[in-house]
Short mmCIF file of C-alpha atoms in Angstrom, two decimals:
data_model
loop_
_atom_site.label_atom_id
_atom_site.label_comp_id
_atom_site.label_asym_id
_atom_site.label_seq_id
_atom_site.Cartn_x
_atom_site.Cartn_y
_atom_site.Cartn_z
CA MET A 1 84.85 -51.46 -77.49
CA ALA A 2 85.93 -53.95 -80.15
CA LEU A 3 84.74 -57.46 -79.47
CA THR A 4 87.33 -60.19 -79.19
CA VAL A 5 86.79 -63.75 -80.40
CA ASN A 6 86.32 -64.77 -76.77
CA HIS A 7 83.65 -62.11 -76.25
CA MET A 8 81.80 -63.29 -79.38
CA ASP A 9 82.05 -66.91 -78.29
CA ARG A 10 80.59 -66.10 -74.87
CA PHE A 11 77.64 -64.31 -76.40
CA GLU A 12 76.99 -67.02 -78.98
CA ALA A 13 77.10 -69.67 -76.25
CA SER A 14 74.36 -67.74 -74.40
CA MET A 15 72.17 -67.14 -77.47
CA PRO A 16 70.02 -70.32 -77.32
CA ARG A 17 69.12 -69.62 -73.68
CA LEU A 18 68.47 -65.93 -74.37
CA GLU A 19 66.22 -66.72 -77.35
CA ALA A 20 64.27 -69.31 -75.36
CA ILE A 21 63.72 -66.82 -72.53
CA ALA A 22 62.70 -64.03 -74.89
CA TYR A 23 60.24 -66.24 -76.80
CA ARG A 24 58.51 -67.34 -73.61
CA LEU A 25 58.31 -63.73 -72.42
CA LEU A 26 57.08 -62.22 -75.68
CA GLY A 27 55.20 -65.04 -77.40
CA SER A 28 56.77 -64.01 -80.70
CA ALA A 29 59.83 -65.50 -82.38
CA SER A 30 60.56 -62.37 -84.41
CA ASP A 31 60.28 -60.14 -81.34
CA ALA A 32 62.51 -62.57 -79.43
CA GLU A 33 65.15 -62.37 -82.16
CA ASP A 34 65.00 -58.57 -82.05
CA ALA A 35 65.41 -58.57 -78.25
CA VAL A 36 68.45 -60.84 -78.47
CA GLN A 37 69.95 -58.65 -81.21
CA ASP A 38 69.45 -55.54 -79.05
CA THR A 39 71.10 -57.41 -76.17
CA PHE A 40 74.08 -58.10 -78.42
CA LEU A 41 74.37 -54.40 -79.29
CA ARG A 42 74.53 -53.55 -75.59
CA TRP A 43 77.07 -56.34 -75.05
CA GLN A 44 79.13 -54.88 -77.88
CA ALA A 45 79.06 -51.41 -76.27
CA ALA A 46 79.83 -52.60 -72.75
CA ASP A 47 83.17 -52.82 -70.96
CA ILE A 48 82.96 -56.60 -71.01
CA ASP A 49 86.17 -57.25 -69.07
CA ARG A 50 84.58 -55.54 -66.06
CA ILE A 51 81.47 -57.75 -66.15
CA GLU A 52 81.92 -60.40 -63.46
CA VAL A 53 79.20 -62.83 -64.53
CA PRO A 54 78.42 -62.36 -68.25
CA GLU A 55 75.47 -64.79 -68.28
CA ALA A 56 73.74 -62.89 -65.47
CA TRP A 57 74.47 -59.54 -67.12
CA LEU A 58 73.07 -60.71 -70.46
CA THR A 59 69.94 -62.12 -68.82
CA LYS A 60 69.29 -58.88 -66.95
CA VAL A 61 69.71 -56.78 -70.10
CA LEU A 62 67.49 -59.10 -72.14
CA THR A 63 64.83 -59.20 -69.44
CA ASN A 64 64.66 -55.41 -69.21
CA LEU A 65 64.34 -55.17 -73.00
CA CYS A 66 61.51 -57.72 -72.91
CA LEU A 67 59.80 -55.85 -70.06
CA ASN A 68 59.80 -52.70 -72.21
CA GLN A 69 58.35 -54.73 -75.09
CA LEU A 70 55.66 -56.28 -72.92
CA THR A 71 54.57 -52.89 -71.65
CA SER A 72 54.27 -51.44 -75.16
CA ALA A 73 52.73 -54.67 -76.49
CA ARG A 74 49.75 -54.23 -74.18
CA ALA A 75 48.97 -50.92 -75.83
CA ARG A 76 49.48 -52.37 -79.35
CA ARG A 77 47.20 -55.33 -78.68
CA GLU A 78 44.36 -53.01 -77.77
CA THR A 79 44.32 -51.98 -81.43
CA TYR A 80 45.12 -55.44 -82.82
CA VAL A 81 42.54 -56.66 -85.32
CA GLY A 82 40.77 -59.65 -83.82
CA GLN A 83 42.14 -62.08 -81.27
CA TRP A 84 45.89 -62.01 -80.50
CA LEU A 85 47.55 -65.42 -80.16
CA PRO A 86 51.23 -66.29 -79.71
CA GLU A 87 53.42 -67.40 -82.59
CA PRO A 88 53.52 -71.22 -82.64
CA LEU A 89 56.83 -73.06 -83.03
CA LEU A 90 57.01 -76.44 -84.74
CA ALA A 91 58.64 -79.52 -83.21
CA GLY A 92 62.42 -79.28 -82.91
CA ASP A 93 62.66 -75.50 -83.15
CA PRO A 94 65.65 -74.52 -80.97
CA MET A 95 63.78 -71.48 -79.67
CA LEU A 96 61.53 -73.83 -77.72
CA GLY A 97 64.46 -74.19 -75.34
CA PRO A 98 64.90 -76.80 -72.60
CA ALA A 99 62.31 -79.57 -72.32
CA ASP A 100 63.84 -81.83 -69.69
CA THR A 101 61.19 -81.33 -67.02
CA ALA A 102 57.40 -81.14 -67.02
CA GLU A 103 57.65 -77.50 -65.87
CA GLN A 104 59.92 -76.59 -68.79
CA ARG A 105 57.63 -78.26 -71.30
CA GLU A 106 54.54 -76.63 -69.84
CA SER A 107 56.10 -73.17 -69.81
CA VAL A 108 56.37 -73.18 -73.60
CA SER A 109 53.10 -74.96 -74.37
CA TYR A 110 50.78 -72.94 -76.57
CA ALA A 111 48.05 -73.09 -73.97
CA VAL A 112 50.28 -71.68 -71.24
CA LEU A 113 51.73 -68.98 -73.54
CA ALA A 114 48.16 -67.87 -74.22
CA LEU A 115 47.33 -67.94 -70.51
CA MET A 116 50.42 -65.87 -69.67
CA GLU A 117 48.78 -62.96 -71.46
CA ARG A 118 46.80 -62.55 -68.23
CA LEU A 119 49.96 -61.83 -66.23
CA SER A 120 51.59 -58.49 -65.56
CA PRO A 121 55.03 -58.07 -67.21
CA ASP A 122 56.81 -58.64 -63.87
CA GLU A 123 54.72 -61.72 -63.11
CA ARG A 124 55.53 -63.14 -66.53
CA VAL A 125 59.27 -62.60 -66.05
CA VAL A 126 59.29 -64.24 -62.62
CA TYR A 127 57.18 -67.17 -63.83
CA VAL A 128 59.36 -67.84 -66.90
CA LEU A 129 62.72 -67.52 -65.16
CA ARG A 130 61.67 -69.64 -62.21
CA GLU A 131 59.46 -72.27 -63.86
CA ALA A 132 61.32 -72.77 -67.14
CA PHE A 133 64.91 -71.97 -66.24
CA ASP A 134 65.00 -72.74 -62.50
CA TYR A 135 66.49 -69.37 -61.57
CA PRO A 136 66.77 -68.91 -57.79
CA HIS A 137 64.42 -66.27 -56.37
CA ARG A 138 67.45 -64.30 -55.23
CA LYS A 139 68.78 -63.96 -58.79
CA ILE A 140 65.35 -63.09 -60.18
CA ALA A 141 65.04 -60.35 -57.55
CA GLU A 142 68.41 -58.94 -58.64
CA ILE A 143 67.34 -58.95 -62.29
CA LEU A 144 64.10 -57.07 -61.51
CA ASP A 145 65.62 -54.87 -58.79
CA ILE A 146 63.04 -56.01 -56.24
CA THR A 147 63.23 -57.84 -52.92
CA GLU A 148 63.34 -61.63 -52.86
CA ALA A 149 60.08 -61.71 -50.91
CA ALA A 150 58.37 -59.56 -53.55
CA GLY A 151 59.65 -61.88 -56.27
CA GLN A 152 58.25 -64.91 -54.48
CA GLN A 153 54.86 -63.22 -54.17
CA LEU A 154 54.88 -62.46 -57.89
CA PHE A 155 55.74 -66.07 -58.66
CA HIS A 156 52.98 -67.57 -56.51
CA ARG A 157 50.45 -65.15 -57.98
CA ALA A 158 51.56 -65.91 -61.54
CA LYS A 159 51.55 -69.65 -60.99
CA LYS A 160 48.01 -69.52 -59.59
CA HIS A 161 46.75 -67.50 -62.57
CA VAL A 162 48.25 -70.01 -65.01
CA ALA A 163 47.18 -73.09 -63.03
CA ASP A 164 43.59 -71.83 -62.80
CA GLY A 165 43.32 -71.78 -66.57
CA ARG A 166 44.57 -75.21 -67.62
CA ALA A 167 44.57 -78.89 -66.88
CA ARG A 168 47.92 -80.67 -66.91
CA THR A 169 48.20 -83.41 -69.55
CA GLU A 170 51.43 -84.70 -71.09
CA ILE A 171 51.26 -86.33 -74.52
CA ASP A 172 54.06 -88.00 -76.46
CA GLU A 173 54.56 -87.53 -80.21
CA ALA A 174 52.89 -90.80 -81.20
CA ALA A 175 49.82 -90.03 -79.09
CA ALA A 176 49.70 -86.50 -80.51
CA ARG A 177 49.57 -87.88 -84.04
CA ARG A 178 46.77 -90.31 -83.14
CA ILE A 179 44.74 -87.48 -81.62
CA VAL A 180 45.16 -85.33 -84.74
CA GLU A 181 44.29 -88.24 -87.04
CA GLU A 182 41.15 -88.99 -85.04
CA PHE A 183 40.16 -85.32 -85.05
CA LEU A 184 40.65 -84.96 -88.82
CA ALA A 185 38.65 -88.12 -89.49
CA ALA A 186 35.79 -86.70 -87.44
CA ALA A 187 36.09 -83.19 -88.95
CA THR A 188 35.89 -84.52 -92.52
CA SER A 189 33.12 -87.04 -91.84
CA GLY A 190 30.45 -84.47 -92.68
CA ARG A 191 28.74 -85.13 -89.35
CA THR A 192 28.79 -83.19 -86.09
CA GLU A 193 28.35 -86.07 -83.64
CA PRO A 194 31.82 -87.66 -84.06
CA LEU A 195 33.41 -84.28 -83.34
CA VAL A 196 31.28 -83.61 -80.28
CA ARG A 197 32.42 -86.92 -78.79
CA LEU A 198 36.07 -85.80 -79.02
CA LEU A 199 35.50 -82.48 -77.24
CA THR A 200 35.02 -81.40 -73.66
CA GLU A 201 31.65 -79.82 -72.89
CA ASP A 202 33.24 -76.38 -72.49
CA ALA A 203 35.54 -76.64 -75.53
CA VAL A 204 36.52 -73.39 -77.27
CA SER A 205 37.97 -72.44 -80.64
CA VAL A 206 39.64 -69.12 -81.40
CA GLY A 207 41.67 -67.83 -84.34
CA ASP A 208 44.24 -65.12 -85.03
CA GLY A 209 44.22 -63.67 -88.53
CA GLY A 210 45.74 -60.32 -87.61
CA GLY A 211 43.30 -58.60 -89.97
CA LYS A 212 45.12 -60.21 -92.93
CA VAL A 213 43.28 -63.53 -93.12
CA PRO A 214 39.63 -64.10 -92.14
CA ALA A 215 39.40 -65.34 -88.56
CA ARG A 216 36.48 -65.02 -86.16
CA ALA A 217 37.40 -62.56 -83.42
CA LYS A 218 34.95 -64.02 -80.89
CA ALA A 219 35.63 -67.54 -79.72
CA PHE A 220 33.27 -70.41 -80.45
CA GLU A 221 32.25 -71.84 -77.09
CA GLY A 222 30.78 -75.22 -76.19
CA ALA A 223 31.24 -78.62 -77.80
CA LEU A 224 28.36 -78.31 -80.26
CA ALA A 225 29.32 -74.81 -81.48
CA VAL A 226 32.97 -75.82 -81.92
CA ALA A 227 32.02 -79.06 -83.69
CA LYS A 228 29.78 -77.22 -86.15
CA PHE A 229 32.56 -74.72 -86.86
CA MET A 230 35.13 -77.46 -87.45
CA ARG A 231 32.78 -79.42 -89.70
CA GLY A 232 32.26 -76.28 -91.79
CA LEU A 233 35.96 -75.41 -91.76
CA PHE A 234 36.91 -78.67 -93.46
CA LYS A 235 34.01 -78.65 -95.92
CA PRO A 236 35.28 -78.09 -99.50
CA GLY A 237 34.58 -74.76 -101.14
CA LYS A 238 35.93 -72.52 -103.92
CA ALA A 239 36.01 -69.45 -101.67
CA LYS A 240 38.22 -71.24 -99.14
CA ARG A 241 40.62 -72.39 -101.85
CA ALA A 242 40.81 -68.84 -103.16
CA ILE A 243 41.67 -67.44 -99.71
CA ALA A 244 44.23 -70.19 -99.07
CA GLY A 245 45.80 -69.89 -102.51
CA GLY A 246 45.06 -73.50 -103.36
CA SER A 247 44.05 -76.77 -101.79
CA PRO A 248 46.05 -77.11 -98.57
CA GLU A 249 47.95 -80.25 -97.67
CA VAL A 250 47.13 -81.11 -94.06
CA TYR A 251 49.66 -82.74 -91.73
CA ALA A 252 49.75 -84.00 -88.15
CA THR A 253 52.63 -82.69 -86.08
CA THR A 254 53.38 -81.02 -82.77
CA ALA A 255 53.71 -77.31 -82.05
CA ASN A 256 55.02 -76.10 -78.70
CA GLY A 257 55.02 -79.70 -77.56
CA ALA A 258 51.30 -80.36 -78.14
CA PRO A 259 49.24 -81.92 -80.97
CA ALA A 260 48.87 -79.64 -83.96
CA VAL A 261 47.42 -79.58 -87.45
CA VAL A 262 49.53 -77.83 -90.09
CA ALA A 263 48.07 -76.63 -93.40
CA VAL A 264 50.54 -76.06 -96.25
CA VAL A 265 50.11 -74.64 -99.75
CA ASP A 266 53.07 -74.84 -102.16
CA GLY A 267 55.51 -75.24 -99.28
CA ARG A 268 54.09 -72.26 -97.38
CA VAL A 269 52.54 -72.83 -93.97
CA ILE A 270 49.19 -71.05 -94.06
CA GLY A 271 47.82 -72.23 -90.73
CA ILE A 272 48.70 -74.02 -87.53
CA MET A 273 45.89 -75.35 -85.36
CA CYS A 274 47.12 -76.07 -81.82
CA LEU A 275 45.05 -78.54 -79.81
CA GLU A 276 44.80 -78.39 -76.03
CA VAL A 277 44.10 -81.91 -74.82
CA THR A 278 42.87 -82.94 -71.38
CA ALA A 279 41.87 -86.29 -69.92
CA GLU A 280 38.25 -85.43 -70.80
CA GLY A 281 38.95 -84.61 -74.45
CA ILE A 282 40.05 -81.71 -76.65
CA ALA A 283 39.44 -78.54 -74.62
CA ALA A 284 40.63 -75.86 -77.04
CA PHE A 285 41.65 -75.14 -80.61
CA ARG A 286 43.91 -72.12 -81.09
CA ASN A 287 44.26 -71.39 -84.78
CA GLN A 288 47.12 -69.23 -86.00
CA VAL A 289 46.58 -68.02 -89.58
CA ASN A 290 48.23 -64.58 -89.43
CA PRO A 291 50.94 -64.90 -92.13
CA ASP A 292 53.32 -62.67 -90.15
CA LYS A 293 53.35 -65.29 -87.38
CA LEU A 294 53.93 -68.23 -89.73
CA GLU A 295 57.13 -67.14 -91.47
CA ARG A 296 59.45 -69.01 -89.09
CA ALA A 297 57.26 -72.10 -89.31
CA THR A 298 57.45 -71.99 -93.11
CA GLN A 299 61.25 -71.73 -92.98
CA ARG A 300 61.46 -74.67 -90.60
CA TRP A 301 58.96 -76.70 -92.62
CA ALA A 302 61.14 -76.37 -95.71
CA GLY A 303 64.11 -77.91 -93.90
CA THR A 304 62.40 -80.93 -92.28
CA ASP A 305 61.00 -84.26 -93.38
CA HIS A 306 57.30 -84.19 -92.61
CA GLY A 307 56.09 -87.27 -94.48
CA GLU A 308 52.93 -87.50 -96.51
CA PRO A 309 49.90 -85.28 -95.84
CA LEU A 310 46.95 -86.86 -94.08
CA LEU A 311 44.54 -85.17 -96.47
CA HIS A 312 43.99 -82.34 -98.94
CA ALA A 313 41.53 -79.84 -97.50
CA PHE A 314 38.88 -77.80 -99.30
#
């Protein structure tokens, strides 16, 4: 049926929420956009006047599309080159969605998005809708066509899996910048010891190059191993400049609400290093260098004031 202005307005009003849900479910901004577009096509084909609660209908359609994606994504990631990491979103990106509560902020943190890869598709849906969007268990059960009791079991199981893998630490923007500045000073000092002091004993570092940019598939584990890797990463070298396409400008920012290092060459974001910080120190570095997962970040970078770089790497 032909969409009226009112029908279009209703869908557009729901888009920010739909995109935020889809991003949390899929860990990819481009996949989230595709899911929302497919939801719109189904909205366009539906008899909208007979839909009693459009927001609920749209959420159910989107969720089912994301469930299909999650199921196929598992098969695709088995053949993915190297380590798969989510697509990071820079501060202020509307796809990050609501951030009013600690639960909402946690649900979109890079650490939690990575941990959610452990969950089954149904567990991920229940966790996201309940934790980030405060959906009642009854409505989640209706969306998944399961009983409310089954939905609650899925939620408790999902929450335990996620809680087992991370320590809760909230950091404001000013503190995030100080952490990044301190890390970069240590990483460029030429010495390992200052870095080790910033890390937890069981710190890890992992990168996602998608087979397009060099990135170690196996994680570095332990403070000393991670510190040595970081010291080498920031050591100047012609080969690194050749791979990067120049000498990157390095900035301190936040991505998914946590401290992050952004490397930029000629206005193009070539890497985002997301830091997971606990009370004991930096527990993890998750480094996204796959260019396919940095396109949105580059677009956003071009439209924001990011100040002066902290340093020029390599």
